[in-house]
CSV table of C-alpha atoms in Angstrom, one decimal:
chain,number,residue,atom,x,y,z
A,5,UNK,CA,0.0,0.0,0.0
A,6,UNK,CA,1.4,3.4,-1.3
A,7,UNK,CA,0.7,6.4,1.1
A,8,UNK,CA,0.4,9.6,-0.9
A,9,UNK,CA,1.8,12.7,0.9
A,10,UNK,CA,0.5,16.0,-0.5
A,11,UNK,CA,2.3,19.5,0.5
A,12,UNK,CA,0.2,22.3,0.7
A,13,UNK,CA,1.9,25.4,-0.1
A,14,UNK,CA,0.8,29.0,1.4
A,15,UNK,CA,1.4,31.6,-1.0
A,16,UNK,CA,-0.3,34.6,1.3
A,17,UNK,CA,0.3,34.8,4.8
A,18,UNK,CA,-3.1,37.1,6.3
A,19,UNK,CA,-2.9,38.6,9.5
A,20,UNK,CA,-6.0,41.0,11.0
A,21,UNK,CA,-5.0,43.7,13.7
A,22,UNK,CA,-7.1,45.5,15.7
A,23,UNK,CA,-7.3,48.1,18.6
A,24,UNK,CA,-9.2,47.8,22.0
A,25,UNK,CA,-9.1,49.4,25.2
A,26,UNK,CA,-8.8,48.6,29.2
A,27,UNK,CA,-9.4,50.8,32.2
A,28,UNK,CA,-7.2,50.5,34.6
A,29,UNK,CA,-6.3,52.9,37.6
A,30,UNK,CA,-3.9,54.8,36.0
A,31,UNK,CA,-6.6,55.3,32.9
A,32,UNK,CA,-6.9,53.9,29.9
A,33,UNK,CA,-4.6,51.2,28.3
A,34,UNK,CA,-4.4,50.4,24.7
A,35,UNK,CA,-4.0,47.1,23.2
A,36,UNK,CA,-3.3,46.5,19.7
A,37,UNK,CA,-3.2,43.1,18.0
A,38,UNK,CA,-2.0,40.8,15.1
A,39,UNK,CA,-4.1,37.7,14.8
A,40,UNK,CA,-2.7,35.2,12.0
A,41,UNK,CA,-6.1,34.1,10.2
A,42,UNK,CA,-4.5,30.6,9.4
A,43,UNK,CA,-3.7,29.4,13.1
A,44,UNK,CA,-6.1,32.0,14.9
A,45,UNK,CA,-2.9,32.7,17.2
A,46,UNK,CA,-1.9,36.4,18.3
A,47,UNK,CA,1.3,36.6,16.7
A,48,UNK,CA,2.4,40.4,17.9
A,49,UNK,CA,0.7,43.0,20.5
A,50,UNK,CA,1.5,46.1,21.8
A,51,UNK,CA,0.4,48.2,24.6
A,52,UNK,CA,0.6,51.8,25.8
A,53,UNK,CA,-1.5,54.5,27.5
A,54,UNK,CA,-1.4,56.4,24.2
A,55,UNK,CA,-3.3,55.7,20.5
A,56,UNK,CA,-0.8,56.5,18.4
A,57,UNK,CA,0.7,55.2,15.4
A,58,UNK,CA,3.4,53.0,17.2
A,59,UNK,CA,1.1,51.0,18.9
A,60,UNK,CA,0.1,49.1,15.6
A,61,UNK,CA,3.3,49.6,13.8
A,62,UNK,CA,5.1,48.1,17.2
A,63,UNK,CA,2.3,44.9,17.2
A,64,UNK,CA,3.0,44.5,13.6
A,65,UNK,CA,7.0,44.8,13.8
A,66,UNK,CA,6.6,41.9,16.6
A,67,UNK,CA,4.0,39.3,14.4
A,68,UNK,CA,6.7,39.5,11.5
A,69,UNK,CA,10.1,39.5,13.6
A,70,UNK,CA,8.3,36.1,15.4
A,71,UNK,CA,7.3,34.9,12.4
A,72,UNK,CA,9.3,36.3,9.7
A,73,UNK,CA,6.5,35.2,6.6
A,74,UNK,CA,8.0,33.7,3.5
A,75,UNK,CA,5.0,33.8,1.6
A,76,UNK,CA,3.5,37.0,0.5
A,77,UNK,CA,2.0,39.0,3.7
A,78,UNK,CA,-1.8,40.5,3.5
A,79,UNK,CA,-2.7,42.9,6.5
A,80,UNK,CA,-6.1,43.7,7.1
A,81,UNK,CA,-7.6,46.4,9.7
A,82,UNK,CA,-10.4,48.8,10.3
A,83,UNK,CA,-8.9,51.4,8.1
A,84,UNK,CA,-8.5,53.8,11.6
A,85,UNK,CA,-6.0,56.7,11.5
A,86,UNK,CA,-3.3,54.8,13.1
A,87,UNK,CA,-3.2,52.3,9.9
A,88,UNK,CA,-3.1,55.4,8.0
A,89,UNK,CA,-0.6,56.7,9.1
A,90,UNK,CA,2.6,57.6,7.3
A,91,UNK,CA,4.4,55.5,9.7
A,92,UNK,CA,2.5,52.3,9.2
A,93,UNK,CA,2.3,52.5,5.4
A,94,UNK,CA,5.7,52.9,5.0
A,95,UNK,CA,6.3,49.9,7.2
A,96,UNK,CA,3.4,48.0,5.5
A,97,UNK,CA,5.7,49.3,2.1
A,98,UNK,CA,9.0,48.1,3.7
A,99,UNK,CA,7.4,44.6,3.8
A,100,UNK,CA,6.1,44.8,0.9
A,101,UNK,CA,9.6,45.1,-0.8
A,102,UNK,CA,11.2,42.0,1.0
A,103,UNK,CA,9.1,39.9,-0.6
């Protein structure tokens, strides 16, 4: 009996981020996350007590250093003004060209 072994090759890699929001006593805390679709893991986060533009650029810098993606990387978010920003497009860019 002949086993057949077949190798399924991912060409995209799609991660989701998102921002949400704790109160704690010092006030509010920010969490922003990268979720890979595929295993449903968090693959990068970031926190701070600000909503700026490093707080996804930071959770997305950490899902790709972890994971480093050899296949081509699809990002996908609510479109706010921290994904926006010029400092997440030209990271989102940055990737874009080590592919």
């Amino acid at each position: 009996m002949h086993y057949v072994h077949y190798v399924h090759y991912v060409h995209y890699v799609h991660y989701v981020q998102d921002i949400t929001h704790v109160w704690i006593s010092e006030g509010w805390l920010y969490l922003a996350v990268v979720i890979d679709l595929y295993s449903r893991k968090v693959v990068g986060w970031s926190m701070s007590s600000r909503m700026k533009a490093s707080l996804v650029c930071d959770a997305l810098t950490m899902a790709i250093w972890q994971r480093q993606p050899k296949a081509r990387l699809i990002v996908h978010s609510d479109q706010g003004v921290q994904y926006a920003s010029k400092a997440y497009r030209r990271l989102i860019k940055a990737c874009r060209q080590h592919e």
